[in-house]
Backbone as JSON, one array per atom type, in Angstrom:
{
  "sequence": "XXXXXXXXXXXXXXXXXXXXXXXXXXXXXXXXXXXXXXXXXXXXXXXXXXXXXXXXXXXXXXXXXXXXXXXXXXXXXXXXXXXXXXXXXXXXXXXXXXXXXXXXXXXXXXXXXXXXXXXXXXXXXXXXXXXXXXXXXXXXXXXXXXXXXXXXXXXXXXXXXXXXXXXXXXXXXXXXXXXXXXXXXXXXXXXXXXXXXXXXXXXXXXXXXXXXXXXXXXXXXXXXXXXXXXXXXXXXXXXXXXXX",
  "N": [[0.84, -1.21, 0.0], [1.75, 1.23, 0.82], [4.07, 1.5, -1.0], [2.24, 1.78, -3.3], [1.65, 4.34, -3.29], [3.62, 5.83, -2.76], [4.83, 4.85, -5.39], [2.34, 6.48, -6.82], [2.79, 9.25, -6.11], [5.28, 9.77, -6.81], [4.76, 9.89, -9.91], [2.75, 12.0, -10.25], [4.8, 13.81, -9.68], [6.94, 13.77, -12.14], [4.78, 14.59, -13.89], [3.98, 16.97, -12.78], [6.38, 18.59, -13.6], [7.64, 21.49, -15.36], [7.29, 22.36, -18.46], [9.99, 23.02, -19.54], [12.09, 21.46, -18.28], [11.7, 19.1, -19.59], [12.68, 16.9, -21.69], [13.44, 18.73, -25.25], [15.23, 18.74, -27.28], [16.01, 18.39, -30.34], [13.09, 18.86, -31.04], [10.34, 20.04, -33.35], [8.4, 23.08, -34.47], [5.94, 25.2, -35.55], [5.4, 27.72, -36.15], [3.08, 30.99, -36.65], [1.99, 33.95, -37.72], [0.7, 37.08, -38.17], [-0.51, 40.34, -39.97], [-1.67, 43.58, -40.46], [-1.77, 46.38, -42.85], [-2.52, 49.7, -42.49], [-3.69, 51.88, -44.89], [-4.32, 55.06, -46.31], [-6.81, 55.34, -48.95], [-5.86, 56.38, -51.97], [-7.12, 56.38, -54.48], [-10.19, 55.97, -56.56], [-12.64, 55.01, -58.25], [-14.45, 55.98, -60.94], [-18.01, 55.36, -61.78], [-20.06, 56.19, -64.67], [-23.02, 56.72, -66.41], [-25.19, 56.12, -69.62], [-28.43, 56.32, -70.98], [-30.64, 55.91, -73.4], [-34.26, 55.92, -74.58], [-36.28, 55.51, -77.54], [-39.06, 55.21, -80.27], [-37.36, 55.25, -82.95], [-34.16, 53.15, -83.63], [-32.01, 54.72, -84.35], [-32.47, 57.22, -83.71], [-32.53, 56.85, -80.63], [-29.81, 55.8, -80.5], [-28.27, 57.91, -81.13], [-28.57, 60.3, -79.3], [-27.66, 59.23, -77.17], [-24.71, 58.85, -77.96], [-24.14, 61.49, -78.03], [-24.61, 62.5, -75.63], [-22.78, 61.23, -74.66], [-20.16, 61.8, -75.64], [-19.98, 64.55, -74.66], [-19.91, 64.25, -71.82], [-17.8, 63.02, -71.18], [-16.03, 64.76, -72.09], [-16.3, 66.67, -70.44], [-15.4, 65.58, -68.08], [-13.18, 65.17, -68.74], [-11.77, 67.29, -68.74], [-12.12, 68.6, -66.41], [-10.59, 66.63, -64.72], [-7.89, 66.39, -66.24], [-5.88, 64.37, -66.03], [-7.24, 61.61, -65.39], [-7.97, 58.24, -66.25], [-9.76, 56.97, -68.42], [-12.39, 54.9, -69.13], [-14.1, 53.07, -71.46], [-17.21, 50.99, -70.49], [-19.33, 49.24, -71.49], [-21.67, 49.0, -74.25], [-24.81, 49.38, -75.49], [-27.8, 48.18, -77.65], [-30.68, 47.5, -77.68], [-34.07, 46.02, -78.58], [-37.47, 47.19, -78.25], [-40.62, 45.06, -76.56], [-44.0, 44.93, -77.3], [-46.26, 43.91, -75.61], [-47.14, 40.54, -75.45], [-49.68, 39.88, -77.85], [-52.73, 38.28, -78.16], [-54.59, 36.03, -80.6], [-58.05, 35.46, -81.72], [-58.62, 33.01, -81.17], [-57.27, 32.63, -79.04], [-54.47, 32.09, -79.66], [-50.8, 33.35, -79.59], [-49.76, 35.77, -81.31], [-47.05, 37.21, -83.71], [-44.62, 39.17, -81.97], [-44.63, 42.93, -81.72], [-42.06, 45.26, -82.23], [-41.95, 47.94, -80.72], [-40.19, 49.69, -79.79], [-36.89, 51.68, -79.5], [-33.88, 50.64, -77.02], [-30.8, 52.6, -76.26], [-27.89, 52.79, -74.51], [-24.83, 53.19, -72.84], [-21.91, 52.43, -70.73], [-19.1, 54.38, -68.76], [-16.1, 54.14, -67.64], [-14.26, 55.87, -64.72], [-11.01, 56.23, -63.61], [-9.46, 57.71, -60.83], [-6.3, 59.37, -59.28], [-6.73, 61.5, -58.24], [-7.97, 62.96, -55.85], [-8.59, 64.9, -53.98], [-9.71, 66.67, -55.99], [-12.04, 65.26, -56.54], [-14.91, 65.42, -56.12], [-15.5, 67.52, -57.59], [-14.69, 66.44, -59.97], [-16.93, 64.24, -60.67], [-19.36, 65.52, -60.45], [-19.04, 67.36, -62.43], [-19.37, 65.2, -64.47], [-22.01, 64.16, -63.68], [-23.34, 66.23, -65.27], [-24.29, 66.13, -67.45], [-24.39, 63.04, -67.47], [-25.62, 60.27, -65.81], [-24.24, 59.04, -62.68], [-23.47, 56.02, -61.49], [-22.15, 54.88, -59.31], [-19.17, 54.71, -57.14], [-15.81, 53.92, -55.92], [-13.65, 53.2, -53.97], [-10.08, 52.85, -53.58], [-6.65, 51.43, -53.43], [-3.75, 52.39, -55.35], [-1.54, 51.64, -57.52], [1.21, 52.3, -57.59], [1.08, 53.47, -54.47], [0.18, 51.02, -53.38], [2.8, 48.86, -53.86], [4.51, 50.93, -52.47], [3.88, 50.35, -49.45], [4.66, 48.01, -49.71], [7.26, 47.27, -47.97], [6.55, 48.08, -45.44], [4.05, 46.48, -45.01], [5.24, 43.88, -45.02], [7.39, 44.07, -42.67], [6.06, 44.53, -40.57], [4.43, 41.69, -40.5], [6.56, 40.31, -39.66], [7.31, 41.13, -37.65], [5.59, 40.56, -35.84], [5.73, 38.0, -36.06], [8.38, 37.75, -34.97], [7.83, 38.1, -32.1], [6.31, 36.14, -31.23], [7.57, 34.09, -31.13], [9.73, 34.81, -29.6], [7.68, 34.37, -27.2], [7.26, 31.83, -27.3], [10.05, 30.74, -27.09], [10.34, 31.92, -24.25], [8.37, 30.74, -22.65], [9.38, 28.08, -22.89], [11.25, 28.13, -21.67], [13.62, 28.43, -22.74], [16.53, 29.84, -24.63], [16.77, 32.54, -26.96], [18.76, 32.1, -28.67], [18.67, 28.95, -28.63], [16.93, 28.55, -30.43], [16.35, 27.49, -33.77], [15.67, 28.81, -36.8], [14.03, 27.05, -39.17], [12.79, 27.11, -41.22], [10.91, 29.6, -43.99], [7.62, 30.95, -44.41], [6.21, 33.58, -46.46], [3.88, 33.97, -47.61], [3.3, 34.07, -49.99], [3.73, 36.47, -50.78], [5.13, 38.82, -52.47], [2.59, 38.32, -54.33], [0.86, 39.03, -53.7], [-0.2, 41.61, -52.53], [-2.68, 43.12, -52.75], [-5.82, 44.92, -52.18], [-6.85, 44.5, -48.69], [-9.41, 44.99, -47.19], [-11.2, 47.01, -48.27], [-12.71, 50.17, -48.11], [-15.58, 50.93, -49.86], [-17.68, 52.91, -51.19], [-20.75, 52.83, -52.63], [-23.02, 54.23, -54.86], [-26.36, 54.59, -55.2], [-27.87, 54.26, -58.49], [-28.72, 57.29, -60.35], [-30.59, 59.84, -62.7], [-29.02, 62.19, -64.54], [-28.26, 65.39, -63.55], [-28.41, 68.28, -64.27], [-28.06, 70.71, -62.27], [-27.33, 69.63, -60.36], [-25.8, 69.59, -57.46], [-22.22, 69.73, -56.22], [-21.31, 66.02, -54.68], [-20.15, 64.24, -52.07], [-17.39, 62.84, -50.56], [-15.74, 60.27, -48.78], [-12.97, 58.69, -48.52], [-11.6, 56.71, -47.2], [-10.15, 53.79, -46.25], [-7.52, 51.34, -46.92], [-6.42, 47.81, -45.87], [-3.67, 46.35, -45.91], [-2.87, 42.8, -45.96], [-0.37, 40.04, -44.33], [0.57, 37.04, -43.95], [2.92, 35.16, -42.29], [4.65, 31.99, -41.65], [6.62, 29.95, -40.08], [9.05, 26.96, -38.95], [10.51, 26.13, -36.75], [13.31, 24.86, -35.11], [14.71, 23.48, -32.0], [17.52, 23.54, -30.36]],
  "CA": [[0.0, 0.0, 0.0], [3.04, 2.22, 0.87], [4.73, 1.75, -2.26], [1.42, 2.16, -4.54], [1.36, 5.57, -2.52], [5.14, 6.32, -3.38], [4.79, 5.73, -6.94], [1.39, 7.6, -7.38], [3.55, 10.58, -5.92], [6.75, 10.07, -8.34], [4.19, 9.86, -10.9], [2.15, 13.31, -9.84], [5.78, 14.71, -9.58], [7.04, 13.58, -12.97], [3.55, 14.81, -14.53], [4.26, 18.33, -12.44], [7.29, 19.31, -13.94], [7.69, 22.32, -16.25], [7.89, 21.72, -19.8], [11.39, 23.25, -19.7], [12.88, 20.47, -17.84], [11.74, 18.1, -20.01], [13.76, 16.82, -23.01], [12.95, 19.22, -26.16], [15.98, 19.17, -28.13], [15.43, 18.77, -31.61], [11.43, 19.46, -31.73], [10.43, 21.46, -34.57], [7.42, 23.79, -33.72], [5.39, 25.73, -36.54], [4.18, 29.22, -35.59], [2.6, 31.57, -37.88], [1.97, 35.38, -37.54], [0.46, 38.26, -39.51], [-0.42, 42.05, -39.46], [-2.58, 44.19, -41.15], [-1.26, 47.9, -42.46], [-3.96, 50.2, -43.16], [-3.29, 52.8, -45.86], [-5.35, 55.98, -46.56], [-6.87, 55.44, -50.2], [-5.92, 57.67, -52.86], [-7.59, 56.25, -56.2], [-11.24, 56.44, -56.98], [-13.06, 54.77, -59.74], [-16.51, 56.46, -60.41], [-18.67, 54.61, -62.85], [-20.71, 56.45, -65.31], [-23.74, 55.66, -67.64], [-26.46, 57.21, -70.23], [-29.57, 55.82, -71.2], [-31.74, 56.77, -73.97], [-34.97, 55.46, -75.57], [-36.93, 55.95, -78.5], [-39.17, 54.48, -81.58], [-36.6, 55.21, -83.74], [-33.24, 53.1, -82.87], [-30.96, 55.54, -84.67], [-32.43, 58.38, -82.74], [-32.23, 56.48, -79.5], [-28.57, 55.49, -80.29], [-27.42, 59.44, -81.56], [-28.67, 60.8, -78.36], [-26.47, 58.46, -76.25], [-23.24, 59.27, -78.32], [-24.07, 62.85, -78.21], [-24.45, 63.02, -74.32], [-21.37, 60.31, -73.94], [-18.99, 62.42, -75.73], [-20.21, 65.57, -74.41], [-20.19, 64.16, -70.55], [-16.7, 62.54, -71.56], [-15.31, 65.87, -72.72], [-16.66, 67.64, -69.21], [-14.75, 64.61, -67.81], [-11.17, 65.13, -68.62], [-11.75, 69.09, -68.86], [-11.84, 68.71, -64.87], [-10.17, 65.77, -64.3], [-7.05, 65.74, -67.27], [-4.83, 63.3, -65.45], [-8.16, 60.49, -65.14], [-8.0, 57.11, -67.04], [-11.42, 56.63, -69.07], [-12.41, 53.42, -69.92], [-15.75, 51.88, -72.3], [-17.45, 49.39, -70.23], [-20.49, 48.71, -72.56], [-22.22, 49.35, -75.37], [-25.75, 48.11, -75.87], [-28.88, 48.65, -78.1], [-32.25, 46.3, -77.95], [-35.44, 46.27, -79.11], [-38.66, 46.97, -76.82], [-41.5, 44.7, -77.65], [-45.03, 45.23, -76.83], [-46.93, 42.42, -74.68], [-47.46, 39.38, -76.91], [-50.79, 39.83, -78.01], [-53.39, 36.57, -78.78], [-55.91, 36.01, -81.75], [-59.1, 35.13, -81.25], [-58.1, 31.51, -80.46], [-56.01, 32.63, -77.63], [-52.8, 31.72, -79.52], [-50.36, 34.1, -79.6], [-49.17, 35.99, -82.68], [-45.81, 37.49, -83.42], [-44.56, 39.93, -80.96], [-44.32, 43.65, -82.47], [-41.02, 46.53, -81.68], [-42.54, 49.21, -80.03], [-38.67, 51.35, -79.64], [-35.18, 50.91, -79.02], [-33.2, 51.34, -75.67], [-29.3, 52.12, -75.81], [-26.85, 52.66, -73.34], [-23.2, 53.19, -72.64], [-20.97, 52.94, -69.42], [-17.93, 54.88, -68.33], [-15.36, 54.09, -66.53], [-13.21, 56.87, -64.63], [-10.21, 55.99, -62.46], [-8.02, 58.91, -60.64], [-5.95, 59.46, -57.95], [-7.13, 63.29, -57.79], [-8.86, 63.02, -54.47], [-9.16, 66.37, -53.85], [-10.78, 67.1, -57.42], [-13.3, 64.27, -56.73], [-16.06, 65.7, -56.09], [-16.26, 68.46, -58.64], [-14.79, 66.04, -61.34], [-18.18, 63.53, -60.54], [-19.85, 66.96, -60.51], [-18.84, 67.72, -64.0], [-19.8, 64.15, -65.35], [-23.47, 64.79, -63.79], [-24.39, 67.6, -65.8], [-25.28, 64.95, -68.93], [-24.52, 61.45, -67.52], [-25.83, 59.36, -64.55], [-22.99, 58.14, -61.82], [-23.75, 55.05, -61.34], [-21.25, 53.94, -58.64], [-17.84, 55.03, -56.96], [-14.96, 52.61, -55.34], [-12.58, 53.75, -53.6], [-8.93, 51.85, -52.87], [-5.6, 51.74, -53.28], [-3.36, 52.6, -56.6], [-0.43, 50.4, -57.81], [2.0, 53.25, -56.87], [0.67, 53.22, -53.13], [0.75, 49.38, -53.19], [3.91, 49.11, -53.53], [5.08, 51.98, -51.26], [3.38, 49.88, -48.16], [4.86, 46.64, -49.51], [8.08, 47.26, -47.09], [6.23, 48.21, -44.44], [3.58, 45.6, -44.56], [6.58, 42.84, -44.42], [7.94, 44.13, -41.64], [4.97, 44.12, -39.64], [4.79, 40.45, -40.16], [7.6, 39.69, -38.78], [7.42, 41.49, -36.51], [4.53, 39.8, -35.45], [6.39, 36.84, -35.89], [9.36, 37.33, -34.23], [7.2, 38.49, -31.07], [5.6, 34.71, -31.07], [8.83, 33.18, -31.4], [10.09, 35.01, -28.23], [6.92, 34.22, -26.54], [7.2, 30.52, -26.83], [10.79, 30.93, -26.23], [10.42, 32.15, -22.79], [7.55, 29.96, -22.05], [9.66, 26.54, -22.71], [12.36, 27.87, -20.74], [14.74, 28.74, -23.55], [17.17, 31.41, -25.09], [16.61, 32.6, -28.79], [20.04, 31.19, -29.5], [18.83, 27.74, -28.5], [16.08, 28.27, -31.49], [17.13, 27.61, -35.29], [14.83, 29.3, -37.72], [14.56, 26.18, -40.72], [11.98, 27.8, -42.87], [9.58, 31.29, -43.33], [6.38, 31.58, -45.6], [5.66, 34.86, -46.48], [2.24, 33.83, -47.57], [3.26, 35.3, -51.42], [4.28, 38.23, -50.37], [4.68, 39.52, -53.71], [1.5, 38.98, -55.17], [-0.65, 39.65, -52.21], [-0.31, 43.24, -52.39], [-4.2, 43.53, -52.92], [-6.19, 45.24, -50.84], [-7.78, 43.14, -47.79], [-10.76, 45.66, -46.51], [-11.82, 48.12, -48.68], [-13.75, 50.98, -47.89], [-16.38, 51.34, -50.78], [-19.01, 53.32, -51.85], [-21.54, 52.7, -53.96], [-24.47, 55.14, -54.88], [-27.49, 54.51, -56.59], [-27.78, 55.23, -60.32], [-29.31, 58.77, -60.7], [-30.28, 60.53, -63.78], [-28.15, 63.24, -64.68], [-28.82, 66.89, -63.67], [-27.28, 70.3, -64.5], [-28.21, 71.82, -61.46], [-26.77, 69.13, -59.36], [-24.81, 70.18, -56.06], [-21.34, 68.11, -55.75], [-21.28, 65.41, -53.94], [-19.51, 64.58, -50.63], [-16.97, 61.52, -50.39], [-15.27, 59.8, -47.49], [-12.09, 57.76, -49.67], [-11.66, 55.46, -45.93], [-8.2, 52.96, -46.0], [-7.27, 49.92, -47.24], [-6.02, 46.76, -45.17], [-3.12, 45.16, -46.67], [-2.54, 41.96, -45.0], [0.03, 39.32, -44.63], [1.11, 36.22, -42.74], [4.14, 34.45, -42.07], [4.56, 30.86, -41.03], [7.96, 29.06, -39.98], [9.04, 26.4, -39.01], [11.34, 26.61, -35.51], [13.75, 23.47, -34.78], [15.1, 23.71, -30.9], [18.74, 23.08, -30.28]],
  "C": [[0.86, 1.24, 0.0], [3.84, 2.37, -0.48], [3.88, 1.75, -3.29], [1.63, 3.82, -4.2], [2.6, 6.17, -3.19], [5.22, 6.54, -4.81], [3.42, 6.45, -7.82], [2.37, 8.67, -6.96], [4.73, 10.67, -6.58], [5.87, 10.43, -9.34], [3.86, 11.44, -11.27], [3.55, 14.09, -10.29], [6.36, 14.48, -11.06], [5.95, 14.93, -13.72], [3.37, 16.66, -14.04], [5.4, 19.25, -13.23], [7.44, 20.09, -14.95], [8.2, 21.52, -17.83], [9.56, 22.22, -19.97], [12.31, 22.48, -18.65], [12.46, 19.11, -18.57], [12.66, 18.11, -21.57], [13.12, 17.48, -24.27], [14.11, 19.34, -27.49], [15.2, 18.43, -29.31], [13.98, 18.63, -32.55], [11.45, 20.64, -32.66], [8.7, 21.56, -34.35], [6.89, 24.86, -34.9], [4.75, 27.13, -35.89], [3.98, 30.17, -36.95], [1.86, 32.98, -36.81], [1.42, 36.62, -38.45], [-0.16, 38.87, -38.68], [-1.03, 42.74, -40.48], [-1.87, 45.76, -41.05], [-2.4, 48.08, -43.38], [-3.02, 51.52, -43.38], [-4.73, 53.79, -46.29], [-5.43, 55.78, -48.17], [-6.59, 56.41, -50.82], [-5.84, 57.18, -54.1], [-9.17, 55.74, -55.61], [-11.48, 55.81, -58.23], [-14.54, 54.95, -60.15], [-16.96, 56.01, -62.15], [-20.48, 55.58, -63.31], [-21.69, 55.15, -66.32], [-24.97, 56.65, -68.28], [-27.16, 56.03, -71.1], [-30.65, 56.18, -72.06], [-33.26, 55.68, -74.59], [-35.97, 55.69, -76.56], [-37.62, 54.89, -79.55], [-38.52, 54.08, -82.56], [-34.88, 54.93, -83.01], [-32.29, 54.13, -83.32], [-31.14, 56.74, -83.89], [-31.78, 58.27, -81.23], [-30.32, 57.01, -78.99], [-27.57, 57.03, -80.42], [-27.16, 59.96, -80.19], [-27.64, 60.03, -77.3], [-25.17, 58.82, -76.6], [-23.46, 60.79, -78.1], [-23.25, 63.38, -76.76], [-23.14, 62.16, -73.87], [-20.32, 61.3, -73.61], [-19.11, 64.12, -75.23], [-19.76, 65.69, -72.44], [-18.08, 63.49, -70.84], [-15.58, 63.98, -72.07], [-15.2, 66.85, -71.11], [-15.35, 66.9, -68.52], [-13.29, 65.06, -67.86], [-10.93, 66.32, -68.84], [-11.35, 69.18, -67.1], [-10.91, 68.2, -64.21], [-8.75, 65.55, -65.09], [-6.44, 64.4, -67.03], [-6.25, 61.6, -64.86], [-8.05, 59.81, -66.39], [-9.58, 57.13, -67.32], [-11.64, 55.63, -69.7], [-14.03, 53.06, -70.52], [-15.97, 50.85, -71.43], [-17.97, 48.88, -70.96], [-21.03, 49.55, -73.05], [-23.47, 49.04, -75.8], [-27.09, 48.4, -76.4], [-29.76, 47.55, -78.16], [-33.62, 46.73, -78.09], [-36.39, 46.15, -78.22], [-39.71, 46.45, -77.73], [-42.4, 45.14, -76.7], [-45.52, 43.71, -76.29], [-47.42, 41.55, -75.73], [-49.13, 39.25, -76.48], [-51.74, 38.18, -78.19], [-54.49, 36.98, -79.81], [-57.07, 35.38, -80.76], [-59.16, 33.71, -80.24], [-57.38, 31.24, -79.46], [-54.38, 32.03, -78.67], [-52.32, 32.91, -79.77], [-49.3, 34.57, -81.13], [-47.27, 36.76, -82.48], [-45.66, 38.96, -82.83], [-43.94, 41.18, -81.55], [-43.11, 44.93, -81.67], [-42.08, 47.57, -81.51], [-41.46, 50.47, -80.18], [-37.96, 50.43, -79.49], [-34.87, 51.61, -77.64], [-32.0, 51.3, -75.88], [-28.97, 52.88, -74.64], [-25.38, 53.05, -73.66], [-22.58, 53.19, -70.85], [-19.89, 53.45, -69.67], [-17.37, 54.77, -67.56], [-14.33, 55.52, -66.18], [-12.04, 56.5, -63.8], [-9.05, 57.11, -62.09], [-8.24, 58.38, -59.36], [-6.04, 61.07, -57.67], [-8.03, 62.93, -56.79], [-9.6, 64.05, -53.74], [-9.94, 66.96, -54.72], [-11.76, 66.07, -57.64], [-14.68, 64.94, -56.99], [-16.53, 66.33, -57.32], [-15.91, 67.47, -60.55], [-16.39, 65.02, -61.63], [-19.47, 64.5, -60.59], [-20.53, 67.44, -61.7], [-19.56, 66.61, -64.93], [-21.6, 64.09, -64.92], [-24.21, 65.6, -64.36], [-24.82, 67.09, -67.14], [-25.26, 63.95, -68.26], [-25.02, 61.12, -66.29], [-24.58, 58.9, -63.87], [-23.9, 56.96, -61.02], [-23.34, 53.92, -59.8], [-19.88, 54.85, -58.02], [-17.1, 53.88, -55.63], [-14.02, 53.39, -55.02], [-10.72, 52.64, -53.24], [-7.78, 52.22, -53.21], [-4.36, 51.59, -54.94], [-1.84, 51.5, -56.73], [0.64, 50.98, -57.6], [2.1, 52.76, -55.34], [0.8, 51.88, -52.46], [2.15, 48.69, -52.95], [4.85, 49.65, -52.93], [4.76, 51.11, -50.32], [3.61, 48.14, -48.38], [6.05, 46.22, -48.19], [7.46, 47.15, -45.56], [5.16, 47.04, -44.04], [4.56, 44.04, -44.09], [7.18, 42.37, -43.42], [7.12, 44.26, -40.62], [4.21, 42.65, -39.4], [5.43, 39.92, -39.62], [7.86, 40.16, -37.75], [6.82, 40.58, -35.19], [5.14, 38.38, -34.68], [7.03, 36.68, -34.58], [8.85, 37.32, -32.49], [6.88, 37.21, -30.05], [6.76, 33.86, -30.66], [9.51, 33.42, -29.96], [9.3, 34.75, -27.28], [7.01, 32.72, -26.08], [8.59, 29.8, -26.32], [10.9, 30.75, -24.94], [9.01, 30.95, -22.44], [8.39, 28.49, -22.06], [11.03, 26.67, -21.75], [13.55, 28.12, -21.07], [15.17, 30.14, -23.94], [17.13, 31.49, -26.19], [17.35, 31.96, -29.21], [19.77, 29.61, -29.5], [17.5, 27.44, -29.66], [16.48, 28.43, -32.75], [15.96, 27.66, -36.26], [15.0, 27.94, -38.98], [13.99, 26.75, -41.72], [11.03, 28.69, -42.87], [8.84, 30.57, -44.78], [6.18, 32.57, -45.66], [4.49, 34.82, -47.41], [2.01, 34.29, -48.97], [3.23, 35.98, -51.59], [3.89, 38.86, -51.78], [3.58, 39.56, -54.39], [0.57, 39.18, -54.4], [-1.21, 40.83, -52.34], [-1.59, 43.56, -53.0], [-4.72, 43.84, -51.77], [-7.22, 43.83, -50.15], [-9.18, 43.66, -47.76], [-10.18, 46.57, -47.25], [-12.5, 48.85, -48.32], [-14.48, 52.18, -49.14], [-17.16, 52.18, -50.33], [-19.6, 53.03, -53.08], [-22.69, 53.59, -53.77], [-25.9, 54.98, -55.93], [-27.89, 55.3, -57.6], [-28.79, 56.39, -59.95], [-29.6, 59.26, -62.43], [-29.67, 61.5, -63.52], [-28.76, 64.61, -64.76], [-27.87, 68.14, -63.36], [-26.85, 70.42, -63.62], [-27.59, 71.1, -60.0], [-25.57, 69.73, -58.41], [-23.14, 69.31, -56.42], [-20.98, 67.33, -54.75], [-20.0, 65.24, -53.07], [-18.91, 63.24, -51.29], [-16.04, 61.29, -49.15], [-13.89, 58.53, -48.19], [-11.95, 56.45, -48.31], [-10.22, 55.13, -46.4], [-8.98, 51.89, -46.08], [-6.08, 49.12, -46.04], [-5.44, 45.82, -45.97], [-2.37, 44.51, -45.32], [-1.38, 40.89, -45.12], [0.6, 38.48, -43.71], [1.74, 35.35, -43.05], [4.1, 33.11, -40.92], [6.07, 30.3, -41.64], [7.95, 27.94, -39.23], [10.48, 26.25, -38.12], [11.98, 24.75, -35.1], [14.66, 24.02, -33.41], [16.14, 22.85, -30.72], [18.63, 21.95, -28.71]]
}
């Protein structure tokens, strides 16, 4: 009975002892780390559009090129330094409700008009000339939309810095479990990092959009307000720690 007693209490005492008295040499231990840098946006992509319809599709379709290139001209009068891009192009036929003959069947279904269209794309990093360039494109076209995020310039500026806020991260972890097993950095041998594809990551994480619902286009319109917010570029690092 005395010696079940004895070795339940070696046992207990065994089963007590800090993990840093137990044997750890050459465990290898995986930690992983990441960090989020948030960047004030400075690009903008405000999405135009014009809408016309009529009996006659050639009329329809005139009136749309008229007000494109007219709202497209306002456009880079305000804005010079903005990219303008064609999204679409699109003309279709409106029918009238499919009528029936006497017999209830239904005969062939007659054009009533045409509807076209166009979108515009705008993309700047004028931030400060937002408003009045979206301003300018209201006084013929509808804005359809605006996005705000981060430019391929800017991306790259905050690739250093996001990097190093990984590892930072990292190294933080690494000293954490360090001191918890009882050890000295020197007794830890870095074998291998992920940087999670560092290089092509550089997309934003969290965006801070807007979107506005399509409007028709008016002269007399005020210009609108915007809020550009920050982007969250993210990235995380995982190694691969072998203990001397």
């Amino acid at each position: 009975m005395i010696m079940k007693k004895l070795l339940g209490f070696t046992a207990a005492c065994v089963l007590a002892l800090p993990v840093a008295a137990q044997t750890l040499t050459g465990t290898v231990i995986t930690v992983s780390g990441s960090a989020d840098v948030k960047a004030d946006n400075d690009q903008a992509v405000l999405n135009f559009y014009i809408e016309e319809q009529d009996k006659d599709k050639t009329v329809a379709a005139s009136r749309v090129n008229q007000k494109m290139k007219s709202g497209t001209e306002l456009i880079r009068k305000e804005d010079p330094q903005a990219e303008l891009r064609t999204r679409s192009y699109y003309s279709y036929p409106i029918y009238a409700e499919t009528p029936v003959n006497a017999a209830g069947q239904p005969v062939k279904r007659q054009i009533t008009g045409w509807r076209s269209g166009q979108y515009l794309e705008v993309k700047t990093t004028n931030i400060a000339q937002l408003s009045s360039t979206a301003a300018a494109g209201q006084k013929v076209l509808a804005l359809n939309g605006v996005n705000f995020g981060l430019s391929d310039a800017a991306i790259k500026k905050f690739e250093a810095a996001r990097v190093d806020a990984g590892y930072r991260q990292f190294s933080e972890k690494v000293k954490m479990i360090a001191a918890t097993m009882g050890k000295k950095l020197d007794d830890i041998v870095i074998e291998s990092l992920d940087f999670d594809n560092a290089g092509s990551e550089l997309r934003p994480f969290e965006a801070a959009p807007m979107m506005l619902k399509a409007a028709r286009a008016d002269a007399a319109a005020t210009e609108p307000s915007f809020e550009p917010g920050f982007t969250s570029l993210n990235i995380k690092i995982t190694g691969k720690l072998r203990l001397k």
